[in-house]
XYZ file of C-alpha atoms in Angstrom:
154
model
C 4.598 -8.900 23.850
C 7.601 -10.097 25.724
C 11.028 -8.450 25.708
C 11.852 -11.515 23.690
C 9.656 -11.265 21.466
C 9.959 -7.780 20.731
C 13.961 -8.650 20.098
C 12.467 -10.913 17.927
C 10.179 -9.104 15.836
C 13.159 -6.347 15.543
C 15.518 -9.076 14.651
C 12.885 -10.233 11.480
C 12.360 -6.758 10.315
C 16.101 -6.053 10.361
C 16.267 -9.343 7.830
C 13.761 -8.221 5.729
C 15.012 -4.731 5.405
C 18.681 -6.106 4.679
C 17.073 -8.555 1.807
C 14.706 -5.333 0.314
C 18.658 -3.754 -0.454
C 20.015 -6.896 -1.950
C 20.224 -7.948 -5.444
C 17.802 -11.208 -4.015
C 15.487 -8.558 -3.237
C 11.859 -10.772 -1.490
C 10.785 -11.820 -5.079
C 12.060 -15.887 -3.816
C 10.127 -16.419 -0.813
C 6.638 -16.143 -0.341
C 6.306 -16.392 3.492
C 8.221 -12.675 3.537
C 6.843 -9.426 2.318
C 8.239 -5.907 1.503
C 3.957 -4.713 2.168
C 4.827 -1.543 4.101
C 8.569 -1.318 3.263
C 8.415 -0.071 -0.341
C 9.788 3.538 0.528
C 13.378 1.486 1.428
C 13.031 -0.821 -1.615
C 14.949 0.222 -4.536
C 12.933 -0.646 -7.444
C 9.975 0.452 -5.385
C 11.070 3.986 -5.038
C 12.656 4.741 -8.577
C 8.959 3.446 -9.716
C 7.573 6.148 -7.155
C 10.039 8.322 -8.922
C 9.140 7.916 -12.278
C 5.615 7.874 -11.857
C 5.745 11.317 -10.128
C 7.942 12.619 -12.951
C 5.760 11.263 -15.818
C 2.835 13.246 -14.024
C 4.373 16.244 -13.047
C 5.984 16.332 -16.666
C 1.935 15.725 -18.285
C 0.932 18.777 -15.978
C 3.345 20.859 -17.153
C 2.667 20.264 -20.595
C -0.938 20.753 -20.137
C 0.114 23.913 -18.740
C 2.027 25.681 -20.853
C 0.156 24.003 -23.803
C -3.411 25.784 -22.595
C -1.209 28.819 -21.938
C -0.299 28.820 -25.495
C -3.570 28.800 -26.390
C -5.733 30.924 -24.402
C -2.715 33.452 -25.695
C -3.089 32.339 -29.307
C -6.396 34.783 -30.962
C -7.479 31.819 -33.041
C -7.576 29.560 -30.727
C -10.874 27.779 -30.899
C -10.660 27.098 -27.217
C -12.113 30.012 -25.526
C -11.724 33.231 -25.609
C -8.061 34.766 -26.313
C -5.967 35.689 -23.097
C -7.854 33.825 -20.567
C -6.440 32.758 -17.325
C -5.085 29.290 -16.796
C -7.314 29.419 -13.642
C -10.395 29.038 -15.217
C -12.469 26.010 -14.472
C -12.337 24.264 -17.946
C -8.242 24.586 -17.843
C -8.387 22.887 -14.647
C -10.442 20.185 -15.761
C -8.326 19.948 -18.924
C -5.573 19.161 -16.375
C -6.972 16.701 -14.205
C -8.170 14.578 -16.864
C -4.230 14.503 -18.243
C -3.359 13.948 -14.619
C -6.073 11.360 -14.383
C -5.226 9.346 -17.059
C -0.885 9.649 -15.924
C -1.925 8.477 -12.192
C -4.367 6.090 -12.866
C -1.793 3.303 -13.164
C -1.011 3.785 -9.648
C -4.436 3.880 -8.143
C -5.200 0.886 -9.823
C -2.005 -0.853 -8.618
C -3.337 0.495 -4.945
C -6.889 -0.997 -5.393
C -5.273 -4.506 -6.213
C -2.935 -4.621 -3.107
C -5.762 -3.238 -0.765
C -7.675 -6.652 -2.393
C -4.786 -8.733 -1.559
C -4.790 -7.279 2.067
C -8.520 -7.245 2.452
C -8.421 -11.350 1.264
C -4.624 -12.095 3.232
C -7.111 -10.402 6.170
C -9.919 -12.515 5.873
C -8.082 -16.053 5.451
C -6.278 -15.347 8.807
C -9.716 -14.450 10.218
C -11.551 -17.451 8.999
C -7.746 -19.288 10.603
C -8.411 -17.653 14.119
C -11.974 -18.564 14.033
C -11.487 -21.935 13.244
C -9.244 -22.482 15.684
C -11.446 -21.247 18.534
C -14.279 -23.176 17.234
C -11.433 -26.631 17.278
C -10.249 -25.497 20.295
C -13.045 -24.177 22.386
C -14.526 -28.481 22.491
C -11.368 -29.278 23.806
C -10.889 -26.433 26.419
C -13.063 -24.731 29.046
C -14.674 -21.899 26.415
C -13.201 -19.507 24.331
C -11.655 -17.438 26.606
C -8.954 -20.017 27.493
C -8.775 -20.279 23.604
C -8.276 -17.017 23.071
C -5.306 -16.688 25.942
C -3.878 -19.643 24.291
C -3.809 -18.452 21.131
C -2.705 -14.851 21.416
C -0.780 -15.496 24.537
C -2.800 -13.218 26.715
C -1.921 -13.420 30.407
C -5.457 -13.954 32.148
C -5.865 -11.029 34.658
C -7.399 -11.457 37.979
């Protein structure tokens, strides 16, 4: 990239950092996106927040709840007085974890769709416009410089 351009690019992300803190927020326009930004977005990180609380918090309670138990002699659970350590506690744990973060991985999965299809479009775009442009120019190669701006080396 140019110097100008990189002043440009700056100059964008500076935008779309300022509208992430506003009221607006991105939610209006569809040719900006916060992808990548969510740590400075507002709503974004008191959802991180929460999440991590609400998981943390079912941990704990899974904790101190098996605690309770392997100390309790009729529990039906094991024997009396064993560690929290033990494999089956664990497990016991990660399933309540499991179940807490879940939410979250499945929100992941759906935006790693949306970049994996948002990907794909632009490829098919870039191809097609070789293809278009390669019959009107000298071969791709010009295309290419054309389209990404290369300089052509010599």
């Amino acid at each position: 990239y140019t110097q100008g351009e990189y002043f440009f690019i700056k100059k964008e992300a500076m935008n779309t950092v300022r509208r992430l803190g506003s009221t607006k927020g991105l939610q209006d326009d569809e040719n900006i996106t916060s992808r990548g930004l969510e740590i400075i977005d507002n709503t974004a990180v008191k959802e991180r927040e929460t999440r991590i609380k609400k998981a943390v918090g079912t941990v704990l309670r899974k904790q101190r709840s098996l605690t309770e138990e392997s100390l309790d002699d009729s529990s039906t659970s094991g024997s009396p007085g064993r560690p929290l350590t033990d494999f089956e506690a664990m497990a016991e744990i990660a399933k309540e974890y499991r179940e807490v973060s879940s939410s979250a991985e499945l929100t992941a999965i759906k935006k790693a769709h949306l970049d994996q299809k948002e990907a794909e479009e632009y490829l098919e775009d870039v191809r097609s416009q070789l293809k278009k442009n390669a019959r009107r120019n000298n071969g791709p190669r010009k295309t290419l410089a054309r389209l990404f701006r290369w300089k052509k080396s010599v």
